[in-house]
Amino acid sequence: MNPGSVPAASSSRLSPLPPEPAGFGFGRTVDVPLDRPGSGAQDLKKKEKELQAKEAELKRREQDLKRKEDAAARAGIVIEVKNWPPLFPLIHHDI
């Protein structure tokens, strides 16, 4: 036997893999269950209540910020819009 030759497939201990379609997985569908075992309507209602509470908190904070901005505008305070993000606190670029 030639040491550089590849052994025949019949002498291999591994079974060949089934052929897969080309396409890198695009177009394949995967079934993902939307509900976990043990979760029910109680979990959904709990999450819904949490989301409603967060939404109410965000609305309250938005109204508070708007009220403060309006009060500052009525007082004559000019809020300068910065040209740079807060990552550059020492640099001010005024075009």
mmCIF file of N, CA, C and O in Angstrom:
data_model
loop_
_atom_site.group_PDB
_atom_site.id
_atom_site.type_symbol
_atom_site.label_atom_id
_atom_site.label_comp_id
_atom_site.label_asym_id
_atom_site.label_seq_id
_atom_site.Cartn_x
_atom_site.Cartn_y
_atom_site.Cartn_z
ATOM 1 N N MET A 1 0.853 -1.172 0.000
ATOM 2 C CA MET A 1 0.000 0.000 0.000
ATOM 3 C C MET A 1 0.894 1.228 0.000
ATOM 4 O O MET A 1 1.877 1.317 0.722
ATOM 5 N N ASN A 2 0.510 2.231 -0.768
ATOM 6 C CA ASN A 2 1.253 3.474 -0.871
ATOM 7 C C ASN A 2 0.913 4.365 0.327
ATOM 8 O O ASN A 2 -0.255 4.649 0.578
ATOM 9 N N PRO A 3 1.921 4.831 1.125
ATOM 10 C CA PRO A 3 1.603 5.631 2.301
ATOM 11 C C PRO A 3 0.993 6.987 1.954
ATOM 12 O O PRO A 3 0.321 7.598 2.762
ATOM 13 N N GLY A 4 1.167 7.513 0.744
ATOM 14 C CA GLY A 4 0.612 8.806 0.369
ATOM 15 C C GLY A 4 -0.786 8.721 -0.206
ATOM 16 O O GLY A 4 -1.415 9.737 -0.479
ATOM 17 N N SER A 5 -1.293 7.539 -0.383
ATOM 18 C CA SER A 5 -2.624 7.407 -0.994
ATOM 19 C C SER A 5 -3.712 7.539 0.072
ATOM 20 O O SER A 5 -3.502 7.264 1.247
ATOM 21 N N VAL A 6 -4.867 7.967 -0.366
ATOM 22 C CA VAL A 6 -6.019 8.134 0.521
ATOM 23 C C VAL A 6 -6.747 6.803 0.581
ATOM 24 O O VAL A 6 -6.994 6.200 -0.456
ATOM 25 N N PRO A 7 -7.073 6.327 1.789
ATOM 26 C CA PRO A 7 -7.789 5.057 1.868
ATOM 27 C C PRO A 7 -9.177 5.173 1.238
ATOM 28 O O PRO A 7 -9.772 6.230 1.215
ATOM 29 N N ALA A 8 -9.672 4.084 0.750
ATOM 30 C CA ALA A 8 -10.987 4.049 0.118
ATOM 31 C C ALA A 8 -12.070 4.297 1.152
ATOM 32 O O ALA A 8 -11.892 4.044 2.351
ATOM 33 N N ALA A 9 -13.214 4.785 0.701
ATOM 34 C CA ALA A 9 -14.320 5.109 1.595
ATOM 35 C C ALA A 9 -14.857 3.865 2.286
ATOM 36 O O ALA A 9 -15.394 3.943 3.381
ATOM 37 N N SER A 10 -14.713 2.731 1.686
ATOM 38 C CA SER A 10 -15.250 1.503 2.275
ATOM 39 C C SER A 10 -14.473 1.111 3.529
ATOM 40 O O SER A 10 -15.009 0.456 4.406
ATOM 41 N N SER A 11 -13.204 1.531 3.642
ATOM 42 C CA SER A 11 -12.425 1.171 4.814
ATOM 43 C C SER A 11 -12.578 2.221 5.917
ATOM 44 O O SER A 11 -12.028 2.056 6.996
ATOM 45 N N SER A 12 -13.324 3.295 5.668
ATOM 46 C CA SER A 12 -13.521 4.352 6.649
ATOM 47 C C SER A 12 -14.537 3.899 7.690
ATOM 48 O O SER A 12 -15.506 3.216 7.379
ATOM 49 N N ARG A 13 -14.308 4.294 8.941
ATOM 50 C CA ARG A 13 -15.233 3.933 10.016
ATOM 51 C C ARG A 13 -16.394 4.924 10.117
ATOM 52 O O ARG A 13 -17.400 4.629 10.715
ATOM 53 N N LEU A 14 -16.244 6.132 9.574
ATOM 54 C CA LEU A 14 -17.282 7.148 9.667
ATOM 55 C C LEU A 14 -18.268 7.000 8.523
ATOM 56 O O LEU A 14 -17.892 6.715 7.391
ATOM 57 N N SER A 15 -19.525 7.220 8.826
ATOM 58 C CA SER A 15 -20.529 7.180 7.766
ATOM 59 C C SER A 15 -20.609 8.561 7.118
ATOM 60 O O SER A 15 -20.402 9.576 7.790
ATOM 61 N N PRO A 16 -20.866 8.619 5.838
ATOM 62 C CA PRO A 16 -20.932 9.917 5.171
ATOM 63 C C PRO A 16 -22.131 10.728 5.656
ATOM 64 O O PRO A 16 -23.169 10.174 6.024
ATOM 65 N N LEU A 17 -21.977 12.053 5.661
ATOM 66 C CA LEU A 17 -23.064 12.939 6.069
ATOM 67 C C LEU A 17 -24.073 13.066 4.942
ATOM 68 O O LEU A 17 -23.714 12.966 3.773
ATOM 69 N N PRO A 18 -25.325 13.281 5.287
ATOM 70 C CA PRO A 18 -26.318 13.469 4.222
ATOM 71 C C PRO A 18 -26.051 14.789 3.502
ATOM 72 O O PRO A 18 -25.551 15.739 4.100
ATOM 73 N N PRO A 19 -26.365 14.862 2.229
ATOM 74 C CA PRO A 19 -26.099 16.094 1.482
ATOM 75 C C PRO A 19 -26.987 17.230 1.979
ATOM 76 O O PRO A 19 -28.127 17.020 2.375
ATOM 77 N N GLU A 20 -26.412 18.451 1.993
ATOM 78 C CA GLU A 20 -27.164 19.636 2.411
ATOM 79 C C GLU A 20 -27.279 20.567 1.219
ATOM 80 O O GLU A 20 -26.348 20.699 0.433
ATOM 81 N N PRO A 21 -28.414 21.242 1.102
ATOM 82 C CA PRO A 21 -28.553 22.169 -0.025
ATOM 83 C C PRO A 21 -27.647 23.381 0.165
ATOM 84 O O PRO A 21 -27.415 23.831 1.279
ATOM 85 N N ALA A 22 -27.118 23.889 -0.931
ATOM 86 C CA ALA A 22 -26.295 25.081 -0.870
ATOM 87 C C ALA A 22 -27.194 26.271 -0.614
ATOM 88 O O ALA A 22 -28.333 26.308 -1.010
ATOM 89 N N GLY A 23 -26.693 27.265 0.055
ATOM 90 C CA GLY A 23 -27.498 28.438 0.331
ATOM 91 C C GLY A 23 -27.185 28.993 1.704
ATOM 92 O O GLY A 23 -27.769 29.965 2.132
ATOM 93 N N PHE A 24 -26.292 28.380 2.414
ATOM 94 C CA PHE A 24 -25.798 28.877 3.689
ATOM 95 C C PHE A 24 -26.899 29.086 4.717
ATOM 96 O O PHE A 24 -26.838 29.983 5.542
ATOM 97 N N GLY A 25 -27.941 28.320 4.651
ATOM 98 C CA GLY A 25 -28.991 28.385 5.647
ATOM 99 C C GLY A 25 -30.060 29.413 5.353
ATOM 100 O O GLY A 25 -31.053 29.493 6.051
ATOM 101 N N PHE A 26 -29.889 30.225 4.320
ATOM 102 C CA PHE A 26 -30.912 31.199 3.981
ATOM 103 C C PHE A 26 -32.068 30.468 3.328
ATOM 104 O O PHE A 26 -31.891 29.597 2.503
ATOM 105 N N GLY A 27 -33.241 30.840 3.683
ATOM 106 C CA GLY A 27 -34.411 30.197 3.110
ATOM 107 C C GLY A 27 -34.899 29.023 3.929
ATOM 108 O O GLY A 27 -35.991 28.532 3.703
ATOM 109 N N ARG A 28 -34.117 28.599 4.883
ATOM 110 C CA ARG A 28 -34.572 27.521 5.751
ATOM 111 C C ARG A 28 -35.548 28.083 6.767
ATOM 112 O O ARG A 28 -35.431 29.217 7.196
ATOM 113 N N THR A 29 -36.495 27.303 7.144
ATOM 114 C CA THR A 29 -37.438 27.728 8.170
ATOM 115 C C THR A 29 -37.161 26.958 9.444
ATOM 116 O O THR A 29 -36.839 25.770 9.405
ATOM 117 N N VAL A 30 -37.284 27.645 10.534
ATOM 118 C CA VAL A 30 -37.078 27.036 11.840
ATOM 119 C C VAL A 30 -38.321 27.308 12.658
ATOM 120 O O VAL A 30 -38.775 28.452 12.762
ATOM 121 N N ASP A 31 -38.893 26.279 13.223
ATOM 122 C CA ASP A 31 -40.074 26.449 14.065
ATOM 123 C C ASP A 31 -39.631 26.837 15.468
ATOM 124 O O ASP A 31 -38.908 26.099 16.130
ATOM 125 N N VAL A 32 -40.055 28.019 15.882
ATOM 126 C CA VAL A 32 -39.736 28.506 17.209
ATOM 127 C C VAL A 32 -41.042 28.593 17.982
ATOM 128 O O VAL A 32 -41.951 29.322 17.573
ATOM 129 N N PRO A 33 -41.156 27.873 19.089
ATOM 130 C CA PRO A 33 -42.397 27.959 19.854
ATOM 131 C C PRO A 33 -42.538 29.348 20.491
ATOM 132 O O PRO A 33 -41.577 29.898 21.018
ATOM 133 N N LEU A 34 -43.714 29.926 20.378
ATOM 134 C CA LEU A 34 -43.937 31.261 20.914
ATOM 135 C C LEU A 34 -44.213 31.247 22.411
ATOM 136 O O LEU A 34 -44.021 32.249 23.073
ATOM 137 N N ASP A 35 -44.689 30.145 22.912
ATOM 138 C CA ASP A 35 -44.941 30.076 24.348
ATOM 139 C C ASP A 35 -44.070 28.996 24.967
ATOM 140 O O ASP A 35 -43.832 27.961 24.384
ATOM 141 N N ARG A 36 -43.566 29.319 26.130
ATOM 142 C CA ARG A 36 -42.731 28.361 26.840
ATOM 143 C C ARG A 36 -43.627 27.431 27.655
ATOM 144 O O ARG A 36 -44.705 27.834 28.078
ATOM 145 N N PRO A 37 -43.170 26.238 27.901
ATOM 146 C CA PRO A 37 -43.968 25.363 28.756
ATOM 147 C C PRO A 37 -44.047 25.957 30.156
ATOM 148 O O PRO A 37 -43.063 26.444 30.699
ATOM 149 N N GLY A 38 -45.233 25.966 30.710
ATOM 150 C CA GLY A 38 -45.410 26.486 32.057
ATOM 151 C C GLY A 38 -45.801 27.947 32.074
ATOM 152 O O GLY A 38 -46.214 28.465 33.097
ATOM 153 N N SER A 39 -45.655 28.674 30.965
ATOM 154 C CA SER A 39 -46.069 30.063 30.945
ATOM 155 C C SER A 39 -47.486 30.128 30.409
ATOM 156 O O SER A 39 -47.871 29.392 29.538
ATOM 157 N N GLY A 40 -48.220 31.033 30.954
ATOM 158 C CA GLY A 40 -49.604 31.115 30.517
ATOM 159 C C GLY A 40 -50.071 32.544 30.476
ATOM 160 O O GLY A 40 -49.286 33.473 30.294
ATOM 161 N N ALA A 41 -51.348 32.688 30.650
ATOM 162 C CA ALA A 41 -51.962 34.003 30.579
ATOM 163 C C ALA A 41 -51.491 34.893 31.723
ATOM 164 O O ALA A 41 -51.430 36.112 31.578
ATOM 165 N N GLN A 42 -51.122 34.294 32.849
ATOM 166 C CA GLN A 42 -50.661 35.091 33.992
ATOM 167 C C GLN A 42 -49.374 35.824 33.658
ATOM 168 O O GLN A 42 -49.221 37.003 33.973
ATOM 169 N N ASP A 43 -48.430 35.133 33.013
ATOM 170 C CA ASP A 43 -47.169 35.763 32.636
ATOM 171 C C ASP A 43 -47.397 36.871 31.624
ATOM 172 O O ASP A 43 -46.768 37.926 31.692
ATOM 173 N N LEU A 44 -48.308 36.633 30.679
ATOM 174 C CA LEU A 44 -48.588 37.653 29.682
ATOM 175 C C LEU A 44 -49.211 38.885 30.318
ATOM 176 O O LEU A 44 -48.858 40.018 29.978
ATOM 177 N N LYS A 45 -50.128 38.676 31.246
ATOM 178 C CA LYS A 45 -50.764 39.815 31.927
ATOM 179 C C LYS A 45 -49.757 40.552 32.794
ATOM 180 O O LYS A 45 -49.780 41.781 32.873
ATOM 181 N N LYS A 46 -48.853 39.814 33.418
ATOM 182 C CA LYS A 46 -47.822 40.434 34.247
ATOM 183 C C LYS A 46 -46.897 41.295 33.381
ATOM 184 O O LYS A 46 -46.595 42.438 33.734
ATOM 185 N N LYS A 47 -46.480 40.763 32.233
ATOM 186 C CA LYS A 47 -45.615 41.520 31.320
ATOM 187 C C LYS A 47 -46.346 42.737 30.776
ATOM 188 O O LYS A 47 -45.757 43.806 30.624
ATOM 189 N N GLU A 48 -47.634 42.572 30.469
ATOM 190 C CA GLU A 48 -48.415 43.689 29.949
ATOM 191 C C GLU A 48 -48.513 44.806 30.986
ATOM 192 O O GLU A 48 -48.362 45.985 30.658
ATOM 193 N N LYS A 49 -48.723 44.439 32.249
ATOM 194 C CA LYS A 49 -48.788 45.440 33.315
ATOM 195 C C LYS A 49 -47.445 46.145 33.486
ATOM 196 O O LYS A 49 -47.391 47.357 33.688
ATOM 197 N N GLU A 50 -46.350 45.391 33.404
ATOM 198 C CA GLU A 50 -45.015 45.990 33.520
ATOM 199 C C GLU A 50 -44.767 46.967 32.375
ATOM 200 O O GLU A 50 -44.240 48.060 32.590
ATOM 201 N N LEU A 51 -45.150 46.580 31.156
ATOM 202 C CA LEU A 51 -44.963 47.458 30.010
ATOM 203 C C LEU A 51 -45.822 48.717 30.125
ATOM 204 O O LEU A 51 -45.375 49.813 29.781
ATOM 205 N N GLN A 52 -47.037 48.570 30.619
ATOM 206 C CA GLN A 52 -47.898 49.735 30.812
ATOM 207 C C GLN A 52 -47.324 50.663 31.874
ATOM 208 O O GLN A 52 -47.385 51.892 31.722
ATOM 209 N N ALA A 53 -46.742 50.102 32.929
ATOM 210 C CA ALA A 53 -46.129 50.919 33.968
ATOM 211 C C ALA A 53 -44.916 51.664 33.412
ATOM 212 O O ALA A 53 -44.720 52.858 33.695
ATOM 213 N N LYS A 54 -44.100 50.986 32.606
ATOM 214 C CA LYS A 54 -42.940 51.633 31.993
ATOM 215 C C LYS A 54 -43.386 52.738 31.038
ATOM 216 O O LYS A 54 -42.778 53.809 30.994
ATOM 217 N N GLU A 55 -44.434 52.474 30.278
ATOM 218 C CA GLU A 55 -44.947 53.478 29.342
ATOM 219 C C GLU A 55 -45.449 54.707 30.090
ATOM 220 O O GLU A 55 -45.169 55.842 29.693
ATOM 221 N N ALA A 56 -46.168 54.491 31.185
ATOM 222 C CA ALA A 56 -46.666 55.613 31.985
ATOM 223 C C ALA A 56 -45.503 56.410 32.576
ATOM 224 O O ALA A 56 -45.538 57.650 32.601
ATOM 225 N N GLU A 57 -44.468 55.725 33.039
ATOM 226 C CA GLU A 57 -43.291 56.402 33.594
ATOM 227 C C GLU A 57 -42.585 57.231 32.519
ATOM 228 O O GLU A 57 -42.195 58.373 32.767
ATOM 229 N N LEU A 58 -42.429 56.676 31.321
ATOM 230 C CA LEU A 58 -41.791 57.419 30.235
ATOM 231 C C LEU A 58 -42.616 58.640 29.831
ATOM 232 O O LEU A 58 -42.062 59.712 29.580
ATOM 233 N N LYS A 59 -43.931 58.498 29.778
ATOM 234 C CA LYS A 59 -44.791 59.640 29.454
ATOM 235 C C LYS A 59 -44.679 60.721 30.519
ATOM 236 O O LYS A 59 -44.625 61.910 30.207
ATOM 237 N N ARG A 60 -44.637 60.309 31.794
ATOM 238 C CA ARG A 60 -44.513 61.267 32.876
ATOM 239 C C ARG A 60 -43.185 62.010 32.790
ATOM 240 O O ARG A 60 -43.135 63.239 32.915
ATOM 241 N N ARG A 61 -42.093 61.270 32.527
ATOM 242 C CA ARG A 61 -40.779 61.903 32.416
ATOM 243 C C ARG A 61 -40.714 62.831 31.208
ATOM 244 O O ARG A 61 -40.108 63.903 31.261
ATOM 245 N N GLU A 62 -41.351 62.427 30.102
ATOM 246 C CA GLU A 62 -41.373 63.261 28.904
ATOM 247 C C GLU A 62 -42.124 64.563 29.169
ATOM 248 O O GLU A 62 -41.676 65.644 28.768
ATOM 249 N N GLN A 63 -43.257 64.477 29.861
ATOM 250 C CA GLN A 63 -44.025 65.673 30.191
ATOM 251 C C GLN A 63 -43.245 66.576 31.136
ATOM 252 O O GLN A 63 -43.267 67.806 30.998
ATOM 253 N N ASP A 64 -42.544 65.982 32.091
ATOM 254 C CA ASP A 64 -41.739 66.766 33.027
ATOM 255 C C ASP A 64 -40.613 67.495 32.294
ATOM 256 O O ASP A 64 -40.369 68.674 32.536
ATOM 257 N N LEU A 65 -39.940 66.821 31.390
ATOM 258 C CA LEU A 65 -38.871 67.436 30.604
ATOM 259 C C LEU A 65 -39.424 68.554 29.726
ATOM 260 O O LEU A 65 -38.828 69.635 29.638
ATOM 261 N N LYS A 66 -40.568 68.316 29.092
ATOM 262 C CA LYS A 66 -41.192 69.337 28.246
ATOM 263 C C LYS A 66 -41.563 70.563 29.081
ATOM 264 O O LYS A 66 -41.361 71.707 28.650
ATOM 265 N N ARG A 67 -42.091 70.347 30.286
ATOM 266 C CA ARG A 67 -42.459 71.440 31.172
ATOM 267 C C ARG A 67 -41.232 72.265 31.547
ATOM 268 O O ARG A 67 -41.264 73.499 31.521
ATOM 269 N N LYS A 68 -40.111 71.582 31.840
ATOM 270 C CA LYS A 68 -38.878 72.290 32.192
ATOM 271 C C LYS A 68 -38.333 73.070 30.999
ATOM 272 O O LYS A 68 -37.872 74.195 31.155
ATOM 273 N N GLU A 69 -38.386 72.486 29.812
ATOM 274 C CA GLU A 69 -37.918 73.186 28.618
ATOM 275 C C GLU A 69 -38.766 74.416 28.336
ATOM 276 O O GLU A 69 -38.240 75.478 27.986
ATOM 277 N N ASP A 70 -40.081 74.299 28.491
ATOM 278 C CA ASP A 70 -40.965 75.434 28.265
ATOM 279 C C ASP A 70 -40.706 76.544 29.283
ATOM 280 O O ASP A 70 -40.700 77.731 28.942
ATOM 281 N N ALA A 71 -40.491 76.156 30.548
ATOM 282 C CA ALA A 71 -40.209 77.147 31.588
ATOM 283 C C ALA A 71 -38.890 77.860 31.293
ATOM 284 O O ALA A 71 -38.784 79.084 31.484
ATOM 285 N N ALA A 72 -37.886 77.140 30.825
ATOM 286 C CA ALA A 72 -36.605 77.752 30.499
ATOM 287 C C ALA A 72 -36.752 78.699 29.305
ATOM 288 O O ALA A 72 -36.162 79.777 29.275
ATOM 289 N N ALA A 73 -37.557 78.319 28.319
ATOM 290 C CA ALA A 73 -37.769 79.171 27.148
ATOM 291 C C ALA A 73 -38.514 80.452 27.537
ATOM 292 O O ALA A 73 -38.184 81.540 27.056
ATOM 293 N N ARG A 74 -39.496 80.353 28.445
ATOM 294 C CA ARG A 74 -40.230 81.536 28.900
ATOM 295 C C ARG A 74 -39.350 82.459 29.724
ATOM 296 O O ARG A 74 -39.539 83.668 29.727
ATOM 297 N N ALA A 75 -38.369 81.890 30.422
ATOM 298 C CA ALA A 75 -37.477 82.696 31.255
ATOM 299 C C ALA A 75 -36.393 83.363 30.420
ATOM 300 O O ALA A 75 -35.627 84.174 30.947
ATOM 301 N N GLY A 76 -36.306 83.040 29.146
ATOM 302 C CA GLY A 76 -35.332 83.657 28.274
ATOM 303 C C GLY A 76 -33.991 82.953 28.257
ATOM 304 O O GLY A 76 -33.008 83.485 27.755
ATOM 305 N N ILE A 77 -33.941 81.752 28.797
ATOM 306 C CA ILE A 77 -32.693 80.986 28.794
ATOM 307 C C ILE A 77 -32.522 80.358 27.418
ATOM 308 O O ILE A 77 -33.402 79.661 26.925
ATOM 309 N N VAL A 78 -31.384 80.629 26.785
ATOM 310 C CA VAL A 78 -31.103 80.060 25.470
ATOM 311 C C VAL A 78 -30.302 78.781 25.671
ATOM 312 O O VAL A 78 -29.235 78.799 26.283
ATOM 313 N N ILE A 79 -30.844 77.704 25.161
ATOM 314 C CA ILE A 79 -30.147 76.414 25.253
ATOM 315 C C ILE A 79 -29.394 76.219 23.956
ATOM 316 O O ILE A 79 -29.987 76.155 22.881
ATOM 317 N N GLU A 80 -28.072 76.176 24.064
ATOM 318 C CA GLU A 80 -27.218 76.049 22.890
ATOM 319 C C GLU A 80 -27.171 74.592 22.443
ATOM 320 O O GLU A 80 -26.932 73.685 23.234
ATOM 321 N N VAL A 81 -27.400 74.389 21.164
ATOM 322 C CA VAL A 81 -27.307 73.046 20.602
ATOM 323 C C VAL A 81 -25.842 72.795 20.266
ATOM 324 O O VAL A 81 -25.227 73.551 19.531
ATOM 325 N N LYS A 82 -25.279 71.759 20.819
ATOM 326 C CA LYS A 82 -23.865 71.464 20.625
ATOM 327 C C LYS A 82 -23.658 70.724 19.308
ATOM 328 O O LYS A 82 -24.488 69.953 18.869
ATOM 329 N N ASN A 83 -22.498 70.965 18.706
ATOM 330 C CA ASN A 83 -22.173 70.330 17.433
ATOM 331 C C ASN A 83 -21.548 68.951 17.618
ATOM 332 O O ASN A 83 -21.453 68.189 16.677
ATOM 333 N N TRP A 84 -21.079 68.643 18.794
ATOM 334 C CA TRP A 84 -20.370 67.393 19.034
ATOM 335 C C TRP A 84 -21.141 66.544 20.031
ATOM 336 O O TRP A 84 -21.846 67.061 20.885
ATOM 337 N N PRO A 85 -20.963 65.252 19.955
ATOM 338 C CA PRO A 85 -21.587 64.390 20.964
ATOM 339 C C PRO A 85 -20.879 64.551 22.300
ATOM 340 O O PRO A 85 -19.797 65.125 22.373
ATOM 341 N N PRO A 86 -21.449 64.068 23.381
ATOM 342 C CA PRO A 86 -20.846 64.248 24.703
ATOM 343 C C PRO A 86 -19.526 63.501 24.894
ATOM 344 O O PRO A 86 -18.946 63.564 25.963
ATOM 345 N N LEU A 87 -19.033 62.824 23.872
ATOM 346 C CA LEU A 87 -17.760 62.118 23.995
ATOM 347 C C LEU A 87 -16.573 63.081 23.946
ATOM 348 O O LEU A 87 -15.470 62.708 24.277
ATOM 349 N N PHE A 88 -16.790 64.316 23.507
ATOM 350 C CA PHE A 88 -15.728 65.305 23.390
ATOM 351 C C PHE A 88 -16.044 66.502 24.288
ATOM 352 O O PHE A 88 -16.400 67.565 23.805
ATOM 353 N N PRO A 89 -15.917 66.366 25.591
ATOM 354 C CA PRO A 89 -16.314 67.464 26.483
ATOM 355 C C PRO A 89 -15.385 68.674 26.437
ATOM 356 O O PRO A 89 -15.777 69.757 26.810
ATOM 357 N N LEU A 90 -14.136 68.530 25.983
ATOM 358 C CA LEU A 90 -13.189 69.638 25.991
ATOM 359 C C LEU A 90 -13.160 70.384 24.657
ATOM 360 O O LEU A 90 -12.543 71.431 24.554
ATOM 361 N N ILE A 91 -13.825 69.861 23.670
ATOM 362 C CA ILE A 91 -13.789 70.467 22.343
ATOM 363 C C ILE A 91 -15.164 71.056 22.054
ATOM 364 O O ILE A 91 -16.182 70.421 22.253
ATOM 365 N N HIS A 92 -15.157 72.308 21.582
ATOM 366 C CA HIS A 92 -16.407 72.919 21.167
ATOM 367 C C HIS A 92 -16.214 73.467 19.762
ATOM 368 O O HIS A 92 -15.332 74.282 19.519
ATOM 369 N N HIS A 93 -17.023 72.997 18.860
ATOM 370 C CA HIS A 93 -16.920 73.416 17.467
ATOM 371 C C HIS A 93 -18.173 74.210 17.142
ATOM 372 O O HIS A 93 -19.276 73.678 17.091
ATOM 373 N N ASP A 94 -18.023 75.484 16.913
ATOM 374 C CA ASP A 94 -19.142 76.346 16.599
ATOM 375 C C ASP A 94 -18.976 76.833 15.171
ATOM 376 O O ASP A 94 -18.089 77.637 14.892
ATOM 377 N N ILE A 95 -19.771 76.329 14.281
ATOM 378 C CA ILE A 95 -19.639 76.683 12.877
ATOM 379 C C ILE A 95 -20.315 78.016 12.617
ATOM 380 O O ILE A 95 -21.396 78.287 12.993
#
